[in-house]
CSV table of C-alpha atoms in Angstrom, one decimal:
chain,number,residue,atom,x,y,z
V,1,PHE,CA,36.5,57.5,26.1
V,2,PRO,CA,36.5,54.9,23.2
V,3,GLY,CA,35.5,55.9,19.7
V,4,GLN,CA,33.8,52.5,19.3
V,5,ILE,CA,32.3,49.9,21.6
V,6,ASP,CA,31.2,46.3,21.1
V,7,LEU,CA,27.6,45.6,21.9
V,8,ASP,CA,26.8,41.8,21.5
V,9,GLY,CA,29.3,41.5,18.6
V,10,ILE,CA,28.3,44.8,16.9
V,11,ALA,CA,30.9,47.6,16.7
V,12,VAL,CA,29.1,50.9,17.2
V,13,ASN,CA,30.5,54.4,16.9
V,14,VAL,CA,30.5,56.5,20.1
V,15,ARG,CA,30.2,60.2,20.1
V,16,TYR,CA,30.7,62.7,22.9
V,17,ARG,CA,29.2,66.2,23.3
V,18,PHE,CA,29.3,68.7,26.0
V,19,ALA,CA,25.9,70.5,25.6
V,20,PRO,CA,23.9,70.5,28.8
V,21,GLY,CA,20.1,70.8,28.1
V,22,THR,CA,20.3,69.2,24.8
V,23,ASP,CA,19.0,65.7,23.7
V,24,ASP,CA,22.5,64.5,22.9
V,25,ASP,CA,24.4,65.8,25.8
V,26,GLY,CA,27.0,63.3,27.0
V,27,VAL,CA,27.6,59.9,25.4
V,28,SER,CA,25.8,58.9,22.3
V,29,ILE,CA,26.0,55.6,20.2
V,30,GLU,CA,25.1,55.6,16.5
V,31,VAL,CA,23.2,52.7,15.0
V,32,THR,CA,21.2,52.1,11.9
V,33,LEU,CA,17.6,51.2,12.0
V,34,GLY,CA,18.4,47.7,10.9
V,35,LEU,CA,20.6,47.1,14.0
V,36,LEU,CA,18.4,48.8,16.6
V,37,ALA,CA,16.8,45.5,17.5
V,38,LYS,CA,20.0,44.1,18.7
V,39,ILE,CA,20.8,46.8,21.1
V,40,GLN,CA,19.9,45.9,24.7
V,41,GLN,CA,19.5,48.3,27.6
V,42,ASP,CA,21.6,46.2,29.9
V,43,ALA,CA,24.7,46.8,27.9
V,44,LEU,CA,24.1,50.5,27.6
V,45,ASP,CA,23.7,51.0,31.3
V,46,TRP,CA,27.4,50.4,31.8
V,47,LEU,CA,28.1,53.6,29.8
V,48,VAL,CA,31.8,54.1,28.9
V,49,PRO,CA,34.8,53.9,31.4
V,50,GLY,CA,35.3,57.7,31.3
V,51,PHE,CA,31.9,58.4,32.8
V,52,PHE,CA,31.3,55.2,34.7
V,53,GLU,CA,32.8,56.0,38.1
V,54,GLU,CA,30.9,59.2,38.2
V,55,LYS,CA,27.7,57.3,37.4
V,56,CYS,CA,28.4,54.8,40.2
V,57,ILE,CA,28.8,57.8,42.6
V,58,GLU,CA,25.5,59.3,41.5
V,59,LEU,CA,23.7,56.0,41.8
V,60,ILE,CA,24.5,55.7,45.3
V,61,LYS,CA,23.7,59.4,46.0
V,62,ALA,CA,20.2,58.7,44.5
V,63,LEU,CA,19.6,55.8,47.1
V,64,PRO,CA,17.3,56.4,50.1
V,65,LYS,CA,19.0,58.1,53.0
V,66,ARG,CA,18.9,55.2,55.3
V,67,THR,CA,20.9,53.2,52.8
V,68,ARG,CA,23.1,56.0,51.4
V,69,LYS,CA,24.4,57.0,54.8
V,70,GLN,CA,25.9,53.5,55.3
V,71,LEU,CA,28.0,54.1,52.1
V,72,ALA,CA,29.6,57.5,53.2
V,73,PRO,CA,31.8,59.0,52.0
V,74,VAL,CA,30.5,57.9,48.7
V,75,PRO,CA,33.4,58.7,46.4
V,76,ASP,CA,35.8,56.6,48.7
V,77,ARG,CA,33.4,53.6,48.7
V,78,VAL,CA,33.1,53.8,45.0
V,79,ALA,CA,36.8,54.0,44.4
V,80,ALA,CA,37.3,51.0,46.6
V,81,VAL,CA,34.9,48.7,44.5
V,82,PHE,CA,35.5,50.4,41.0
V,83,PRO,CA,38.4,48.2,39.9
V,84,SER,CA,36.3,45.1,40.5
V,85,LEU,CA,33.4,46.6,38.4
V,86,ILE,CA,35.6,47.2,35.3
V,87,ARG,CA,37.2,43.9,35.4
V,88,VAL,CA,37.1,42.2,31.9
V,89,ASP,CA,35.0,39.4,33.2
V,90,ARG,CA,32.4,41.7,34.7
V,91,TYR,CA,32.3,45.0,32.9
V,92,ARG,CA,29.2,45.3,30.3
V,93,ARG,CA,28.2,41.7,31.4
V,94,GLY,CA,24.6,41.2,32.7
V,95,ARG,CA,22.7,44.0,34.6
V,96,LEU,CA,24.8,46.8,36.2
V,97,LEU,CA,22.5,47.4,39.2
V,98,LEU,CA,22.6,43.7,40.1
V,99,ALA,CA,26.4,43.5,39.7
V,100,PHE,CA,26.9,46.8,41.6
V,101,ALA,CA,24.7,45.8,44.4
V,102,GLN,CA,26.5,42.4,44.8
V,103,ILE,CA,29.9,44.0,44.9
V,104,LEU,CA,28.8,46.5,47.6
V,105,ARG,CA,27.3,43.7,49.6
V,106,ASP,CA,30.4,41.4,49.3
V,107,ARG,CA,32.8,44.4,50.2
V,108,PHE,CA,30.8,46.3,52.8
V,109,ASP,CA,28.0,43.8,53.8
V,110,ILE,CA,25.3,46.3,52.9
V,111,VAL,CA,22.2,44.9,51.1
V,112,ILE,CA,20.6,47.1,48.4
V,113,PRO,CA,17.2,45.9,47.3
V,114,VAL,CA,16.7,46.4,43.4
V,115,SER,CA,13.7,48.6,44.1
V,116,GLU,CA,15.9,51.3,46.0
V,117,TRP,CA,17.9,52.2,42.9
V,118,ASN,CA,16.6,55.2,41.2
V,119,VAL,CA,18.1,55.6,37.7
V,120,ASP,CA,15.6,58.5,36.9
V,121,ARG,CA,17.5,60.8,39.3
V,122,LEU,CA,20.7,60.5,37.2
V,123,ALA,CA,21.7,63.4,35.1
V,124,PRO,CA,20.9,62.7,31.4
V,125,PHE,CA,24.7,62.7,30.5
V,126,LEU,CA,25.1,59.7,32.8
V,127,ARG,CA,22.6,57.7,30.6
V,128,MET,CA,23.8,56.4,27.2
V,129,ASN,CA,21.8,58.2,24.4
V,130,VAL,CA,21.1,56.0,21.3
V,131,GLN,CA,20.9,57.8,17.9
V,132,VAL,CA,19.4,56.0,14.9
V,133,LEU,CA,20.8,57.2,11.7
V,134,ASP,CA,19.6,57.0,8.1
V,135,ASN,CA,21.7,56.3,5.0
V,136,LYS,CA,23.0,59.9,5.0
V,137,ARG,CA,23.8,59.8,8.5
V,138,GLY,CA,20.9,62.0,9.6
V,139,VAL,CA,19.2,61.3,12.9
V,140,ILE,CA,15.9,59.6,12.5
V,141,ASP,CA,15.3,59.5,16.3
V,142,GLN,CA,17.1,59.3,19.6
V,143,ASP,CA,16.4,58.4,23.2
V,144,ARG,CA,18.1,57.3,26.4
V,145,ASP,CA,15.5,54.6,26.8
V,146,VAL,CA,16.3,52.1,24.0
V,147,GLU,CA,13.0,50.2,24.5
V,148,ALA,CA,11.0,53.4,23.9
V,149,LEU,CA,13.1,54.0,20.8
V,150,LYS,CA,12.4,50.3,19.5
V,151,SER,CA,8.7,50.7,20.1
V,152,ARG,CA,8.6,53.9,18.0
V,153,LEU,CA,10.9,52.7,15.2
V,154,LEU,CA,10.7,48.9,14.7
V,155,ALA,CA,7.3,49.3,12.8
V,156,ARG,CA,9.6,51.0,10.1
V,157,LEU,CA,11.9,48.0,9.9
V,158,GLU,CA,8.9,45.7,9.4
V,159,GLU,CA,7.9,47.8,6.4
V,160,ARG,CA,11.4,47.6,4.9
V,161,MET,CA,11.4,43.9,5.4
V,162,ASP,CA,8.2,43.6,3.6
V,163,ASP,CA,9.4,45.7,0.8
V,164,GLY,CA,11.0,42.7,-1.1
V,165,LEU,CA,13.5,41.7,1.6
V,166,ARG,CA,11.3,38.8,2.9
V,167,ALA,CA,10.8,37.5,-0.6
V,168,LYS,CA,14.5,37.4,-1.2
V,169,PHE,CA,15.3,35.2,1.8
V,170,GLU,CA,12.1,33.4,3.1
V,171,LEU,CA,11.0,30.0,2.2
V,172,THR,CA,7.7,28.2,2.3
V,173,GLY,CA,6.6,24.6,2.3
V,174,LEU,CA,9.8,23.1,3.6
V,175,THR,CA,9.8,19.4,4.6
V,176,ILE,CA,13.5,19.2,5.2
V,177,PHE,CA,15.9,21.4,7.2
V,178,PRO,CA,16.7,24.7,5.2
V,179,ASP,CA,19.8,24.6,3.2
V,180,MET,CA,21.0,28.0,4.6
V,181,GLY,CA,20.7,26.5,8.2
V,182,LEU,CA,19.1,28.2,11.2
V,183,PRO,CA,21.5,30.9,12.5
V,184,GLU,CA,20.6,32.8,15.7
V,185,SER,CA,20.6,36.0,13.7
V,186,LEU,CA,21.6,37.5,10.3
V,187,VAL,CA,22.9,41.0,9.6
V,188,LEU,CA,21.9,41.8,6.0
V,189,ASP,CA,23.3,44.6,3.9
V,190,GLU,CA,20.4,46.3,2.4
V,191,SER,CA,21.2,49.4,0.1
V,192,GLY,CA,24.2,50.2,2.4
V,193,ASP,CA,22.2,49.8,5.5
V,194,HIS,CA,22.7,46.8,7.9
V,195,LEU,CA,19.5,45.0,8.9
V,196,SER,CA,19.5,42.7,12.0
V,197,VAL,CA,17.0,39.9,11.6
V,198,TYR,CA,16.2,36.6,13.4
V,199,PRO,CA,15.4,33.5,11.3
V,200,VAL,CA,12.5,31.4,12.6
V,201,LEU,CA,10.9,28.2,11.6
V,202,VAL,CA,7.2,28.4,11.5
V,203,ASP,CA,5.2,25.2,11.8
V,204,GLN,CA,2.4,24.8,9.2
V,205,LYS,CA,1.4,21.3,10.2
V,206,GLU,CA,2.1,19.6,6.9
V,207,ASN,CA,5.3,21.6,6.3
V,208,VAL,CA,7.5,24.4,7.7
V,209,ASP,CA,8.2,27.9,6.5
V,210,PHE,CA,11.6,29.8,7.0
V,211,ARG,CA,10.8,33.4,8.0
V,212,LEU,CA,12.8,36.4,9.1
V,213,ASP,CA,11.5,38.2,12.2
V,214,SER,CA,12.6,41.6,13.6
V,215,ASP,CA,11.8,40.6,17.1
V,216,GLN,CA,14.1,38.0,18.8
V,217,LYS,CA,11.3,37.3,21.6
V,218,ARG,CA,9.4,35.1,19.1
V,219,GLN,CA,12.3,33.2,18.0
V,220,GLN,CA,12.7,30.4,20.7
V,221,ARG,CA,9.1,29.3,20.8
V,222,SER,CA,8.6,29.2,17.0
V,223,ASN,CA,11.9,27.5,16.3
V,224,ARG,CA,10.9,24.8,18.9
V,225,GLN,CA,7.6,24.0,17.0
V,226,GLY,CA,9.2,24.2,13.6
V,227,LEU,CA,12.1,21.8,14.6
V,228,CYS,CA,9.6,19.3,16.0
V,229,ARG,CA,7.6,19.4,12.8
V,230,LEU,CA,10.6,18.8,10.7
V,231,ALA,CA,11.6,15.9,12.8
V,232,LEU,CA,8.2,14.3,12.5
V,233,LEU,CA,8.1,14.8,8.9
V,234,SER,CA,11.4,12.8,8.8
V,235,GLU,CA,9.9,9.9,10.9
V,236,ARG,CA,6.7,9.3,9.1
V,237,GLN,CA,6.5,5.6,9.9
V,238,SER,CA,6.9,6.1,13.6
V,239,VAL,CA,4.4,9.0,13.4
V,240,ARG,CA,1.8,6.7,11.8
V,241,TYR,CA,2.3,4.2,14.5
V,242,ILE,CA,2.0,6.7,17.3
V,243,ARG,CA,-1.2,8.1,15.8
V,244,LYS,CA,-2.7,4.5,15.9
V,245,GLU,CA,-1.7,4.2,19.5
V,246,ILE,CA,-3.3,7.5,20.5
V,247,GLU,CA,-6.6,6.3,19.0
V,248,LYS,CA,-6.7,3.6,21.4
V,249,GLU,CA,-6.6,6.0,24.4
V,250,THR,CA,-10.4,6.2,24.7
V,251,PRO,CA,-10.5,7.6,28.3
V,252,LEU,CA,-8.0,10.1,27.6
V,253,LEU,CA,-9.6,11.3,24.3
V,254,HIS,CA,-13.0,11.5,26.3
V,255,GLN,CA,-11.5,13.5,29.2
V,256,TYR,CA,-9.4,15.8,26.9
V,257,ALA,CA,-12.5,16.7,25.0
V,258,THR,CA,-13.2,19.4,27.7
V,259,LEU,CA,-9.8,21.0,26.8
V,260,GLY,CA,-9.7,20.8,23.0
V,261,THR,CA,-10.2,18.7,19.9
V,262,ARG,CA,-8.9,15.3,19.2
V,263,ASP,CA,-6.5,16.7,16.5
V,264,GLN,CA,-5.0,19.2,19.0
V,265,LEU,CA,-4.4,16.4,21.4
V,266,VAL,CA,-2.6,14.3,18.7
V,267,ASP,CA,-0.6,17.3,17.5
V,268,GLU,CA,0.5,18.2,21.2
V,269,VAL,CA,1.6,14.7,21.8
V,270,LEU,CA,3.5,14.2,18.6
V,271,ARG,CA,5.4,17.6,18.6
V,272,ASN,CA,6.3,17.2,22.3
V,273,THR,CA,7.3,13.6,21.8
V,274,ALA,CA,9.7,14.8,19.2
V,275,TRP,CA,11.1,17.6,21.4
V,276,VAL,CA,11.9,15.3,24.3
V,277,ALA,CA,13.3,12.6,22.0
V,278,TYR,CA,15.5,14.8,19.8
V,279,PHE,CA,16.1,18.3,21.2
V,280,GLN,CA,15.5,18.5,24.9
V,281,GLY,CA,18.6,19.3,27.0
V,282,SER,CA,20.8,19.9,23.9
V,283,ASP,CA,21.6,22.8,21.7
V,284,ILE,CA,19.2,23.0,18.8
V,285,PRO,CA,20.8,22.1,15.5
V,286,ARG,CA,21.9,25.1,13.3
V,287,SER,CA,22.6,23.2,10.1
V,288,ARG,CA,21.1,20.3,8.1
V,289,GLY,CA,24.1,18.0,8.8
V,290,VAL,CA,23.8,18.6,12.6
V,291,PHE,CA,20.0,18.0,12.4
V,292,GLU,CA,20.2,14.8,10.3
V,293,GLU,CA,23.0,13.5,12.6
V,294,ARG,CA,20.9,14.2,15.7
V,295,LEU,CA,18.0,12.2,14.2
V,296,LYS,CA,20.3,9.3,13.1
V,297,ASP,CA,21.9,9.2,16.6
V,298,ARG,CA,18.5,9.0,18.4
V,299,ARG,CA,16.7,6.8,15.8
V,300,GLY,CA,14.1,4.8,17.5
V,301,GLN,CA,13.8,7.0,20.4
V,302,LEU,CA,10.4,8.6,19.1
V,303,VAL,CA,8.3,5.6,20.0
V,304,GLU,CA,10.0,4.8,23.2
V,305,THR,CA,9.6,8.4,24.3
V,306,TYR,CA,5.9,8.5,23.3
V,307,PHE,CA,5.1,5.5,25.6
V,308,GLU,CA,6.8,7.4,28.5
V,309,LEU,CA,5.1,10.7,27.7
V,310,ILE,CA,1.6,9.3,27.3
V,311,VAL,CA,1.7,7.8,30.9
V,312,ARG,CA,2.1,11.5,32.1
V,313,VAL,CA,-0.4,12.8,29.8
V,314,ARG,CA,-3.1,10.4,30.9
V,315,THR,CA,-2.4,11.0,34.5
V,316,VAL,CA,-2.5,14.9,34.2
V,317,VAL,CA,-5.6,15.0,32.0
V,318,ALA,CA,-7.5,12.5,34.2
V,319,ARG,CA,-6.6,14.4,37.4
V,320,ARG,CA,-7.5,17.7,35.7
V,321,PHE,CA,-10.9,16.3,34.7
V,322,ASP,CA,-11.7,15.1,38.2
V,323,THR,CA,-10.5,18.4,39.7
V,324,ALA,CA,-12.7,20.4,37.3
V,325,ARG,CA,-15.8,18.5,38.4
V,326,GLU,CA,-15.0,19.2,42.0
V,327,VAL,CA,-14.6,22.9,41.2
V,328,ASP,CA,-17.8,23.0,39.3
V,329,ASP,CA,-19.6,21.4,42.4
V,330,LEU,CA,-18.8,24.5,44.5
V,331,SER,CA,-22.1,26.0,43.8
V,332,SER,CA,-22.6,27.9,47.0
V,333,LYS,CA,-22.2,31.7,46.7
V,334,THR,CA,-20.1,31.4,49.8
V,335,PHE,CA,-17.5,29.7,47.8
V,336,ALA,CA,-17.8,32.0,44.7
V,337,ARG,CA,-14.4,33.7,45.1
V,338,ALA,CA,-12.6,30.4,45.7
V,339,ARG,CA,-14.3,28.9,42.7
V,340,ARG,CA,-13.4,31.7,40.3
V,341,ASP,CA,-9.8,31.6,41.6
V,342,MET,CA,-9.5,27.8,41.0
V,343,GLU,CA,-11.3,28.0,37.6
V,344,GLU,CA,-8.5,30.5,36.4
V,345,GLN,CA,-5.8,28.3,38.0
V,346,LEU,CA,-7.1,25.4,36.1
V,347,LEU,CA,-6.9,27.3,32.8
V,348,ARG,CA,-3.4,28.3,33.4
V,349,LEU,CA,-2.1,24.8,34.8
V,350,VAL,CA,-3.6,22.6,32.1
V,351,PRO,CA,-4.6,24.5,28.9
V,352,HIS,CA,-5.2,22.4,25.7
V,353,ASN,CA,-1.5,22.9,24.9
V,354,PHE,CA,-0.2,22.1,28.4
V,355,LEU,CA,2.7,19.9,26.9
V,356,SER,CA,4.0,22.9,25.2
V,357,THR,CA,3.7,25.2,28.1
V,358,THR,CA,5.1,22.8,30.7
V,359,PRO,CA,8.8,21.4,30.7
V,360,TYR,CA,8.7,17.7,30.6
V,361,ASP,CA,10.2,17.2,34.0
V,362,ARG,CA,7.6,19.5,35.6
V,363,LEU,CA,4.6,17.5,34.3
V,364,PRO,CA,4.5,15.5,37.7
V,365,ASP,CA,4.3,18.8,39.5
V,366,LEU,CA,0.9,19.5,37.8
V,367,ILE,CA,-0.5,16.4,39.5
V,368,ARG,CA,0.6,17.8,42.9
V,369,TYR,CA,-0.8,21.2,42.2
V,370,LEU,CA,-4.2,19.6,41.2
V,371,ASP,CA,-4.1,17.5,44.4
V,372,GLY,CA,-3.4,20.8,46.2
V,373,MET,CA,-6.7,22.2,44.7
V,374,ARG,CA,-8.7,19.2,45.7
V,375,TYR,CA,-7.3,19.5,49.1
V,376,ARG,CA,-8.3,23.1,49.2
V,377,ILE,CA,-11.8,22.3,48.2
V,378,ASP,CA,-12.2,19.5,50.8
V,379,HIS,CA,-11.1,21.8,53.6
V,380,LEU,CA,-12.9,25.1,52.4
V,381,ARG,CA,-15.9,24.7,54.6
V,382,GLY,CA,-15.5,26.8,57.7
V,383,LYS,CA,-12.3,28.5,56.5
V,384,VAL,CA,-13.8,30.8,53.8
V,385,GLY,CA,-12.3,33.9,55.5
V,386,LYS,CA,-8.8,32.7,55.6
V,387,ASP,CA,-9.1,31.3,52.0
V,388,GLU,CA,-10.2,34.7,50.8
V,389,THR,CA,-7.2,36.3,52.5
V,390,ASN,CA,-4.9,34.0,50.8
V,391,THR,CA,-6.7,34.4,47.5
V,392,GLU,CA,-6.1,38.1,47.7
V,393,ILE,CA,-2.4,37.6,48.4
V,394,ILE,CA,-1.9,35.3,45.4
V,395,ALA,CA,-4.0,37.5,43.2
V,396,GLY,CA,-1.5,40.3,43.7
V,397,TRP,CA,1.4,38.1,42.5
V,398,GLN,CA,-0.6,36.9,39.5
V,399,VAL,CA,-1.2,40.4,38.4
V,400,ARG,CA,2.5,41.1,38.5
V,401,TYR,CA,3.2,37.9,36.6
V,402,ALA,CA,0.7,38.8,34.0
V,403,ARG,CA,2.3,42.2,33.4
V,404,LEU,CA,5.7,40.5,32.9
V,405,THR,CA,4.3,38.0,30.4
V,406,ASP,CA,2.7,40.9,28.5
V,407,VAL,CA,6.0,42.5,28.1
V,408,GLY,CA,7.7,39.2,27.2
V,409,GLY,CA,11.2,38.3,27.8
V,410,ASN,CA,13.2,35.3,28.9
V,411,ASP,CA,10.8,32.4,28.6
V,412,ASP,CA,12.8,30.3,30.8
V,413,ALA,CA,12.8,32.8,33.7
V,414,LEU,CA,9.0,33.4,33.2
V,415,VAL,CA,8.3,29.6,33.4
V,416,ARG,CA,10.4,29.3,36.5
V,417,LEU,CA,8.4,32.1,38.1
V,418,ARG,CA,5.2,30.6,37.1
V,419,PHE,CA,5.9,27.4,38.9
V,420,LEU,CA,7.2,29.2,41.9
V,421,LEU,CA,3.8,30.9,42.2
V,422,GLU,CA,2.1,27.4,42.1
V,423,GLU,CA,4.4,26.3,44.8
V,424,TYR,CA,3.4,29.4,46.8
V,425,ARG,CA,-0.3,28.2,46.3
V,426,ILE,CA,0.6,25.0,48.0
V,427,VAL,CA,2.1,27.0,50.9
V,428,LEU,CA,-1.1,29.1,51.2
V,429,PHE,CA,-3.8,26.7,50.6
V,430,SER,CA,-2.6,23.1,51.0
V,431,GLN,CA,0.6,22.7,52.9
V,432,VAL,CA,-0.2,19.0,53.7
V,433,VAL,CA,0.5,18.3,50.0
V,434,GLY,CA,3.9,19.7,50.4
V,435,ALA,CA,5.9,22.3,48.4
V,436,ARG,CA,8.8,21.3,46.2
V,437,GLU,CA,10.9,24.2,47.6
V,438,LYS,CA,10.7,26.9,50.1
V,439,VAL,CA,8.6,29.9,49.0
V,440,SER,CA,7.8,33.1,50.8
V,441,GLU,CA,6.7,36.6,49.9
V,442,LYS,CA,10.3,37.6,50.5
V,443,ARG,CA,11.6,35.1,48.0
V,444,LEU,CA,9.0,36.1,45.5
V,445,GLU,CA,9.9,39.7,45.8
V,446,ARG,CA,13.7,38.8,45.2
V,447,GLU,CA,12.6,36.8,42.1
V,448,PHE,CA,10.2,39.4,40.6
V,449,GLU,CA,12.2,42.5,41.1
V,450,PRO,CA,15.1,41.9,38.6
V,451,LEU,CA,12.6,40.7,36.0
V,452,GLU,CA,10.4,43.7,36.5
V,453,MET,CA,13.3,45.9,36.3
V,454,GLU,CA,14.5,44.4,33.1
V,455,ALA,CA,11.1,44.7,31.7
V,456,GLY,CA,10.8,48.4,32.6
V,457,LEU,CA,8.0,47.7,35.0
V,458,ARG,CA,9.8,49.5,38.0
């Protein structure tokens, strides 16, 4: 029963109270409003050692009977695996339910799907309570669902940041890497309270702004764009050369016009050329010295990377252009459902910013997916019924994916899931084209479940 626990580098006070039926019965941690954004539900689910074994027992008791009876007697089964759960290299690392299920599977050869866990059936005292305190240690709000707590209170944090704090730290019009660096997060002491904020670089085309954000979810994407812009501003001669080269791409410019403007294409190509040349596959630079050293070490790679990238861009845009025309030609009402589905697929696959939404090494896969669409069109006649059945199947997965993207989260995991769905489309509609990896409903369920659990969608 520790008096403090460490959550992602933050030491927070722990308070215990035996008061069944009250909001703070059991274990509570105390945090300030400014640190609330850094508290993650995954870490809280591990509770504290003194209550943890009882929680594991109750988690198993809440399983469906067909699974629960395989783990009888429950206290003995939990006692057998508990030492493994509280090992230093496992305790409070990652998601409790996934770790617990894996240990039970390894020890007893029992598979527990993520969907069978029922945390809502636990007694309140077996779920960590989070109390947000003001400067006088009064409780502003509390909840055992940290995301619900954040949604209620983070708007207040934004107001505090707007009240002079942003002006103290933020910078505008940067053309070189900021002097203070680009830390993953900052904990600021503001009138005795600690505020956790996330520095971001915001691309403004001609320059970059350094801003503070209360939401870490926006940080990765924004920093990528800002770093690329700073790199381009440092390589003006190469940028001028690349711009002239893009102007020679007459067929590409014509075909891209159905997606976006010439300026959008030029900007997409330049920023993503910079990303591949300087940052892809490496940790992003956190200081000006590291940033400048990175550009120096890779001097000359910008133009070289451009010529590699533009080949892929030409191919993707041309194939998308031809595929879009074939989709448009599906004028019969018989094909209306298939046409709508493929129109939506095209928008997802190759939007105007497809270079920013598609990892560089996955660009060739876009060609294969577009070829899969054309195969589907060529073989649609006489198979409309089967096509509609498959369309219904994939539509259900797309709805689930859309819910995940609305919530936000791990960008890399969402990208992986998006491409897995495209591979499943190949399996459903155009197997002859060939999927990159094996995909089935069962595998998709395994991939979706943990992400949906983490996002609070289950």
